[in-house]
Coordinates of C-alpha atoms in Angstrom, one line a residue:
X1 CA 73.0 111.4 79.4
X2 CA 74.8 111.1 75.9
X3 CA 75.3 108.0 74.1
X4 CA 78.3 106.2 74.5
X5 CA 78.3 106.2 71.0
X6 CA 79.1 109.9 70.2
X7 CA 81.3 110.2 72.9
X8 CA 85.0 112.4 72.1
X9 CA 88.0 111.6 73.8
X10 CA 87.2 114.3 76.2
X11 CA 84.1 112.4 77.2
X12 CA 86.2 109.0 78.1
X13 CA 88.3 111.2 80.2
X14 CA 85.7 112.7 82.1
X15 CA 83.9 109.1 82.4
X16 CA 87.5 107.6 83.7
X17 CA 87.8 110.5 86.1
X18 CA 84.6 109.8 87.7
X19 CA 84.9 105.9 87.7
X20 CA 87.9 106.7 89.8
X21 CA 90.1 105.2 86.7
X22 CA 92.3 108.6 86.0
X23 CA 95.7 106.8 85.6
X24 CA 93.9 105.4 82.0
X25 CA 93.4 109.4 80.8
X26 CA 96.6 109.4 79.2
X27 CA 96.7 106.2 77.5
X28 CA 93.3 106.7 76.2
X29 CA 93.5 110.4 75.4
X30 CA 92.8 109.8 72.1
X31 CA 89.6 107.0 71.9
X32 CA 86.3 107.9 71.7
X33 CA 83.3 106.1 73.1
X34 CA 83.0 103.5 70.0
X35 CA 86.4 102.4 70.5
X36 CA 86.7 102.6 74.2
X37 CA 83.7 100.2 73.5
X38 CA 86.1 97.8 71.9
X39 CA 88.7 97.6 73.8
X40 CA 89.3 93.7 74.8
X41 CA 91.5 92.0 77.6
X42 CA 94.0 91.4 74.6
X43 CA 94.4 95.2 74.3
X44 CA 95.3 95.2 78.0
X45 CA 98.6 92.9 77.8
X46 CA 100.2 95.3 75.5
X47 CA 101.3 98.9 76.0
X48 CA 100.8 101.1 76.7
X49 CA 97.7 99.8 78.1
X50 CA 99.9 97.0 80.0
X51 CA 102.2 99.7 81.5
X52 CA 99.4 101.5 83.5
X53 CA 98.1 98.7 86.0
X54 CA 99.3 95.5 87.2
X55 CA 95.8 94.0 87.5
X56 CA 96.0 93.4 84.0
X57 CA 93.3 96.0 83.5
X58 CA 90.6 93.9 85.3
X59 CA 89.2 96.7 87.2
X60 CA 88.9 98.9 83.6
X61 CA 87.6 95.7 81.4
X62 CA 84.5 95.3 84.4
X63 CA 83.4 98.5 83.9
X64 CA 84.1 98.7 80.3
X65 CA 81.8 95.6 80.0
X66 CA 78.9 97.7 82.9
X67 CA 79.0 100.1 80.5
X68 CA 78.4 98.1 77.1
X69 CA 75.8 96.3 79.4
X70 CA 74.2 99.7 79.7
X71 CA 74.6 100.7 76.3
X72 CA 73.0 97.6 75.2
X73 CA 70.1 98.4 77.2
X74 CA 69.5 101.8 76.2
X75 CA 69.4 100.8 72.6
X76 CA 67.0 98.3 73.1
X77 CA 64.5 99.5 75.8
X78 CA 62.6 101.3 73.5
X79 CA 62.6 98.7 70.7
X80 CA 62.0 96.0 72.7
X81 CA 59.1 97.1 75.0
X82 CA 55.8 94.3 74.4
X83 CA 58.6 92.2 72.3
X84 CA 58.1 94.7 69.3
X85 CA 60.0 97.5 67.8
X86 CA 57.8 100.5 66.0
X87 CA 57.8 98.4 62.5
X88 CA 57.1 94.5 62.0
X89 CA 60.8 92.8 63.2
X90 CA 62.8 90.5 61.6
X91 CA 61.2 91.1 58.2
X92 CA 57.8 90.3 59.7
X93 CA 55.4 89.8 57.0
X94 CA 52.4 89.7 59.1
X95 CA 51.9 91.0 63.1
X96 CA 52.2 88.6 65.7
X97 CA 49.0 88.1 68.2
X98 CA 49.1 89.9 71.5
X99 CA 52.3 92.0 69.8
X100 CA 54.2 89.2 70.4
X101 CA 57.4 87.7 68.6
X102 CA 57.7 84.4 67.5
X103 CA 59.1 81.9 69.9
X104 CA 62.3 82.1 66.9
X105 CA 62.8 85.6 66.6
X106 CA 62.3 86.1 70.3
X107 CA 65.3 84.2 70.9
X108 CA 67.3 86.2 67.9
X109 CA 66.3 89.2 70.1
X110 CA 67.2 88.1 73.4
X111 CA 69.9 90.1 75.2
X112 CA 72.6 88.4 77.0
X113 CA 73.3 89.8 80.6
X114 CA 76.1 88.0 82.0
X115 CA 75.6 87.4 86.2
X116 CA 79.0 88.1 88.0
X117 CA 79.7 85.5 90.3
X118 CA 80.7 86.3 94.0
X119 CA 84.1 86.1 93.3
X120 CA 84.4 88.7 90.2
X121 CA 82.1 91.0 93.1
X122 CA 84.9 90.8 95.6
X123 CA 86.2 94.4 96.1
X124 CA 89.5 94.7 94.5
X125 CA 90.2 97.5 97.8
X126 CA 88.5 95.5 101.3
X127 CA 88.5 97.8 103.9
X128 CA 90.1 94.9 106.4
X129 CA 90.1 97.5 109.2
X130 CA 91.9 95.0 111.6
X131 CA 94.7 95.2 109.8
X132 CA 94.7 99.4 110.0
X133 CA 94.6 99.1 113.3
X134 CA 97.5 96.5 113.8
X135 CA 98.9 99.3 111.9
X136 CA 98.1 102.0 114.4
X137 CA 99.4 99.7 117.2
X138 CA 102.5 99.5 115.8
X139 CA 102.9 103.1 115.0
X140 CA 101.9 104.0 118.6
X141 CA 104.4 101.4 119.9
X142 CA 106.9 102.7 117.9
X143 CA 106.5 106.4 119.1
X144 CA 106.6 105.5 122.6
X145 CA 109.8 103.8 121.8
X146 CA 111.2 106.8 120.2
X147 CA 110.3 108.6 123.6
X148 CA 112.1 106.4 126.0
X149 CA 115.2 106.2 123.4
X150 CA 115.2 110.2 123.6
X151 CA 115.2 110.1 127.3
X152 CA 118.0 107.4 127.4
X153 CA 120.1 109.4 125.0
X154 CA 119.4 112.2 126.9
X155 CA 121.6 110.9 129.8
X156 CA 124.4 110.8 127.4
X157 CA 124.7 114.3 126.0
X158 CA 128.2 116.0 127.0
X159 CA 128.1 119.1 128.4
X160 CA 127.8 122.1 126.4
X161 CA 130.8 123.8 127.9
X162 CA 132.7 120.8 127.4
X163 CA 131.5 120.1 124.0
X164 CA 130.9 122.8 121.5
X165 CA 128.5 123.0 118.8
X166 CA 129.7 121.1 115.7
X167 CA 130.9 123.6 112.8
X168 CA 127.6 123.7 110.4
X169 CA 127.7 125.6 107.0
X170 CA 124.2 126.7 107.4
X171 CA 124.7 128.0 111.2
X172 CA 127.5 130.1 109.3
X173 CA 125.9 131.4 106.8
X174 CA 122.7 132.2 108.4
X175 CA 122.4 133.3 112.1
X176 CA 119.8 132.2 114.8
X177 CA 116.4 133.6 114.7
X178 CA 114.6 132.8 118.1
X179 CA 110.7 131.8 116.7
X180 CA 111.5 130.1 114.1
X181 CA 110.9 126.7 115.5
X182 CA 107.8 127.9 117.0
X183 CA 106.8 128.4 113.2
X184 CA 108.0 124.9 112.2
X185 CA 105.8 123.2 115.1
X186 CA 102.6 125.6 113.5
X187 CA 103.0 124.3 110.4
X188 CA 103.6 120.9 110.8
X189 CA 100.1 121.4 112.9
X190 CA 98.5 122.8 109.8
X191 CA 99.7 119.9 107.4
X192 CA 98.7 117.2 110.0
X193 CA 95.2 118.9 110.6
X194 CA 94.8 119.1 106.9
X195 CA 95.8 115.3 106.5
X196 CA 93.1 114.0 109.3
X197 CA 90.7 115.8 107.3
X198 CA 91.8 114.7 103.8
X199 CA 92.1 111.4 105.3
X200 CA 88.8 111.2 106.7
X201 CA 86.8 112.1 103.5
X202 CA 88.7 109.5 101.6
X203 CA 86.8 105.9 100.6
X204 CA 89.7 103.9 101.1
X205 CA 90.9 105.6 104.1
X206 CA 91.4 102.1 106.0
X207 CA 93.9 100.9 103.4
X208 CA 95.4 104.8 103.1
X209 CA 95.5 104.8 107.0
X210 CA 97.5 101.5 107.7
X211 CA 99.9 102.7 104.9
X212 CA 100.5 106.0 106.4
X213 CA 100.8 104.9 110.2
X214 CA 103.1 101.6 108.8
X215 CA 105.7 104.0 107.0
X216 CA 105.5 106.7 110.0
X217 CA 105.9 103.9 112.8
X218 CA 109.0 102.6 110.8
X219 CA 110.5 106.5 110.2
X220 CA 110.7 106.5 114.0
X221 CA 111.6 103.2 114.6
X222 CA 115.1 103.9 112.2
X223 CA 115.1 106.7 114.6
X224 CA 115.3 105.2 117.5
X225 CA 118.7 103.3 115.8
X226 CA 120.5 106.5 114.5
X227 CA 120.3 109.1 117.3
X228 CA 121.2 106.0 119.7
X229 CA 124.2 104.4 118.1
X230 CA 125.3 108.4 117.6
X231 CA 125.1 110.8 120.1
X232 CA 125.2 114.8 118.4
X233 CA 126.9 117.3 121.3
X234 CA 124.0 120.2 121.0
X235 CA 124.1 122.5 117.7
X236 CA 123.9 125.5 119.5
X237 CA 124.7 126.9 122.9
X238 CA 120.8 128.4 123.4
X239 CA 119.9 124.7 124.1
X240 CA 118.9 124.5 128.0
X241 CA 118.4 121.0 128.3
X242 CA 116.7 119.2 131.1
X243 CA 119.1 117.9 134.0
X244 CA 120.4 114.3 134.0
X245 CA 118.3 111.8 136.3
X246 CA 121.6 109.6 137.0
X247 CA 119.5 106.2 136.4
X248 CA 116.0 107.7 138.7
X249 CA 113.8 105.5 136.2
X250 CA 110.7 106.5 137.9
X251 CA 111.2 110.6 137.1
X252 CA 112.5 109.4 133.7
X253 CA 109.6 107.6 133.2
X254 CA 107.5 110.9 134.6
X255 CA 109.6 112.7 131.9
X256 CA 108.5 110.2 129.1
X257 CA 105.0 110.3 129.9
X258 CA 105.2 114.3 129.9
X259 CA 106.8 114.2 126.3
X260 CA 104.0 112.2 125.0
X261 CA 101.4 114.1 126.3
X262 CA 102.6 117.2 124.7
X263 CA 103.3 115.6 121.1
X264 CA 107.0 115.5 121.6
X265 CA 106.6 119.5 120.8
X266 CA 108.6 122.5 122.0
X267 CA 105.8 125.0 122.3
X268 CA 103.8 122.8 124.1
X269 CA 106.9 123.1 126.7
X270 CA 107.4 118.8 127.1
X271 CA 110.3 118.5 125.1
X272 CA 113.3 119.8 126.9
X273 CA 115.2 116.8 126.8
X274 CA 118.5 116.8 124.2
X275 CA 120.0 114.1 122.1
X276 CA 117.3 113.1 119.2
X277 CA 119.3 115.3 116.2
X278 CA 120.3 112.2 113.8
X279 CA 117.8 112.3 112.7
X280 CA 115.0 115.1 112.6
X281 CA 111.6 113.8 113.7
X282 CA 110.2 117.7 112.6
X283 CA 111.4 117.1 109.0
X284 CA 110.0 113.7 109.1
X285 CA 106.4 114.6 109.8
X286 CA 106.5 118.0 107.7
X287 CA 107.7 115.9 104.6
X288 CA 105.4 112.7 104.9
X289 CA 102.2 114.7 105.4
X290 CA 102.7 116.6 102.8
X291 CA 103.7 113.8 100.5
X292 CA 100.4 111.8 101.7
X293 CA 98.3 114.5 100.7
X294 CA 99.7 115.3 97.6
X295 CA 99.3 111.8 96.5
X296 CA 96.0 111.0 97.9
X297 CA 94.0 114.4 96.3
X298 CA 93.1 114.8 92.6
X299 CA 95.7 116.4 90.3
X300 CA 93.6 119.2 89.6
X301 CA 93.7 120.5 93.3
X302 CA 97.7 122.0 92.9
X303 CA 96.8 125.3 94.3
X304 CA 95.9 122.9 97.5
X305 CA 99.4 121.2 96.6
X306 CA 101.5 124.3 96.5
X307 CA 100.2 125.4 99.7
X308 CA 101.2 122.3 101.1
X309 CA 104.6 122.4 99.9
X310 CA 105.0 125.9 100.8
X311 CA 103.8 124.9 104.9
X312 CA 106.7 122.1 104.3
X313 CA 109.5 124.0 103.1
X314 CA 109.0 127.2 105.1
X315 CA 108.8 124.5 108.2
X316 CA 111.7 122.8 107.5
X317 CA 114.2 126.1 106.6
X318 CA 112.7 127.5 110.0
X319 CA 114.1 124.0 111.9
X320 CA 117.5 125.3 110.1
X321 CA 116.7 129.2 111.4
X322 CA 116.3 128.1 114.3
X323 CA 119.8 126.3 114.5
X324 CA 118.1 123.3 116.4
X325 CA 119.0 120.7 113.9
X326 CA 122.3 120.4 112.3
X327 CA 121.9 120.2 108.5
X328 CA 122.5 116.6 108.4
X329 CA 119.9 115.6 110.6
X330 CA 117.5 117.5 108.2
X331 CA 118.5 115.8 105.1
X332 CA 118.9 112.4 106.0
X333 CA 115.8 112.7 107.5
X334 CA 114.3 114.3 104.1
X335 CA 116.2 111.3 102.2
X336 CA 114.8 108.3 104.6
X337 CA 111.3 109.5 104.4
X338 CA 111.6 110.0 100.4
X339 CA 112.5 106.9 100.0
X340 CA 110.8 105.0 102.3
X341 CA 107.4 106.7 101.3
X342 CA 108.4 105.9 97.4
X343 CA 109.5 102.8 97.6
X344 CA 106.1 101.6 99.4
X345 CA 104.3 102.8 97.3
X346 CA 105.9 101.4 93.6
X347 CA 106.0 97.6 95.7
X348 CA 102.0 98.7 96.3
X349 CA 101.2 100.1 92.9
X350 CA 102.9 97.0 91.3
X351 CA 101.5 93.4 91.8
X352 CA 104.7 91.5 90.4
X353 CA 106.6 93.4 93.5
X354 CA 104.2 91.4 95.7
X355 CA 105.6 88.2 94.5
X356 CA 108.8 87.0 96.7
X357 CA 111.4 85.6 94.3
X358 CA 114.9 85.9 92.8
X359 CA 114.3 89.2 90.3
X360 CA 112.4 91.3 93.0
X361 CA 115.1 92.6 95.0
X362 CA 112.1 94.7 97.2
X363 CA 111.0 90.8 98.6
X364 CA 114.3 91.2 101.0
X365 CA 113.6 93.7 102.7
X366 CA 113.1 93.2 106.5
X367 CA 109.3 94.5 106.4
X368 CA 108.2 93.2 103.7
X369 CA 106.5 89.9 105.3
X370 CA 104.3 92.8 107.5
X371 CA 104.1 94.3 103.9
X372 CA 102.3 91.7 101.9
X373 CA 99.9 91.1 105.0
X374 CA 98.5 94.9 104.9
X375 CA 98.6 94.9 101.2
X376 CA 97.8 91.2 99.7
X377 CA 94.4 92.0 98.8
X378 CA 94.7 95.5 97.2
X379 CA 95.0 94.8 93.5
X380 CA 96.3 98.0 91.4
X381 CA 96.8 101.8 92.7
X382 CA 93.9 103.0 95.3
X383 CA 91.6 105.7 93.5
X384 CA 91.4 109.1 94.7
X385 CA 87.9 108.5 95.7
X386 CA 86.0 110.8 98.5
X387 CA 83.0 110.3 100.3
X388 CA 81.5 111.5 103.5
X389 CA 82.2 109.1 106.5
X390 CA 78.3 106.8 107.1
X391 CA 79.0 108.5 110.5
X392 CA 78.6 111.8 109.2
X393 CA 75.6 110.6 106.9
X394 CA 73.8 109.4 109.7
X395 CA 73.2 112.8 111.6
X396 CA 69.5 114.6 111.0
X397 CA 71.0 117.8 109.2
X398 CA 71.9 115.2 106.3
X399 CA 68.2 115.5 104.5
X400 CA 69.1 112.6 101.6
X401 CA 66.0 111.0 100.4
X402 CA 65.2 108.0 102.3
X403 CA 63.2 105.1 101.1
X404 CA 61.2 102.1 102.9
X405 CA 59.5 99.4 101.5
X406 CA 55.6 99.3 101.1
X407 CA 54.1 96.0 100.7
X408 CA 51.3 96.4 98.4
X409 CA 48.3 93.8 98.3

């Protein structure tokens, strides 16, 4: 490996890329290994160092100090080896017996290897899979209660005969092709399928998990709100919804249990209910997967992102093409899950947004009591670390090395 000493600045960029430190690359683009060797915590409380993470660049000053530990090492081991270097040390005018230093110049020699106590080991990202599946709960809960809302609303469509189509200036300008919402429901497939295996191969997938099933179990929870409080006639007369139950709670109940076993999905055939337009459920799951991935997979992968943007733009114009959305639906949708997705993340990213008081506006919010509980112990933005699952590792075509201990008399 070469020596920290006569490392470029494109070598401290590769070594923060693979410490899982690549939000440092710019700040640092121009220090070599000597001065990244140098850095203190006082470099850290000014910019632009200070402007990259809110840990105060803990994380970055523990490895930087692993690493001079390691340099320090390296430079000695082959010195030091018997307590003598190749010549006499110290000015040494005659050899020591045995090879052996002075009790003096032993101690001049000594290297100092701080221990790190327990707490400076604590992980600054703890798995705390209880609270991802809290998370999951409350997602599930949440979709269920989007179902039975859709079947309540459902009861309270008018009549297409009696009720028109509201005038739409995309409906006008482009007119209805038939599969077009079959090709919205493959590709928000694809991007889900695609997510559950990003999601799976990341480290911190039990912190990425509760954040993505927290911001989609509150998407449909607003839901719920909108397409109750306002009821959308149909947006086009090809809709052949479902008849009305007239308050038969046990067939609506049937009907509910139907939806959810078919992932609320048209081609599956167990969504022919009407009423959930405002707001799109479709544009909410094509946008959020694609924003999860793009933010959870190294930069370096855009061909990976573009394909994924490509699966969520082609989905959503298709829910337009398919004139089973009115426009609105699609971009308040688009502008809810934005948002929402964003403004998680910057109260994550940023440990003063974690602190309720007077200046941080984000501390009055209605979630953010359940926000602090998923995210009080995850100090600074989660690396874009993969690894294979220790289930996957575990299985007998995995030939790692393995290694037992031998007691030796």
């Amino acid at each position: 490996m070469k020596k920290v000493a006569g490392w470029s600045a494109e070598d401290v960029s590769d070594w923060l890329s693979k410490e899982g430190m690549p939000e440092y690359i710019d700040a640092l683009r121009q220090m070599d290994g000597p001065s990244l060797l140098r850095l203190t915590e006082a470099d850290f409380k000014m910019p632009p160092l200070s402007l990259v993470s809110s840990d105060g660049g803990q994380q970055m000053l523990e490895r930087l100090e692993t690493l001079q530990i390691e340099t320090h090492i390296e430079a000695h081991k082959n010195g030091h080896a018997n307590g003598h270097t190749g010549g006499l040390p110290n000015g040494t005018s005659k050899p020591q017996r045995n090879g052996i230093l002075g009790m003096k110049d032993f101690r001049k020699e000594m290297v100092h290897i701080p221990i790190p106590t327990m707490e400076k080991t604590r992980s600054s990202f703890p798995a705390e899979w209880g609270k991802t599946g809290i998370a999951f709960v409350y997602a599930v809960i949440c979709f269920v209660t989007t179902t039975v809302v859709i079947s309540v609303v459902h009861e309270r469509v008018p009549p297409k005969e009696h009720t028109p189509p509201l005038p739409d200036k995309f409906f006008d300008m482009f007119n209805r092709v038939e599969w077009a919402f079959s090709i919205c429901e493959i590709n928000g497939m694809l991007l889900v399928g695609l997510w559950l295996i990003q999601w799976t191969l990341l480290k911190y997938r039990s912190i990425i998990g509760r954040r993505f099933f927290f911001i989609v179990g509150t998407l449909y929870l607003y839901r719920c709100i909108t397409m109750y409080i306002t009821t959308l006639p149909v947006p086009g007369m090809h809709f052949k919804c479902s008849p009305k139950l007239l308050g038969n709670w046990e067939a609506q109940m049937r009907r509910v249990m139907k939806m959810i076993a078919g992932g609320g999905l048209s081609i599956t055939g167990s969504h022919t209910m009407c009423g959930d337009y405002l707001y799109s459920g479709h544009t909410v799951m094509l946008t959020l997967t694609y924003l999860f991935i793009k933010e959870y997979s190294p930069k370096r992968f855009w061909w990976y992102h573009w394909f994924c943007w490509t699966l969520s733009a082609v989905g959503i114009f298709c829910i337009l093409l398919a004139h089973d959305h009115y426009t609105v639906d699609v971009l308040v949708a688009y502008f809810i899950t934005t948002r929402l997705f964003w403004w998680y993340h910057t109260m994550a990213n940023q440990q003063s947004l974690k602190e309720t008081s007077q200046s941080n506006p984000f501390s009055r919010v209605w979630w953010y009591r359940l926000f602090l509980y998923f995210e009080e112990n995850v100090n600074g933005m989660v690396p874009r670390n993969y690894q294979v699952p220790s289930s996957l590792r575990a299985l007998p075509w995995n030939r790692g090395v393995k290694y037992s201990k031998l007691d030796i008399q």
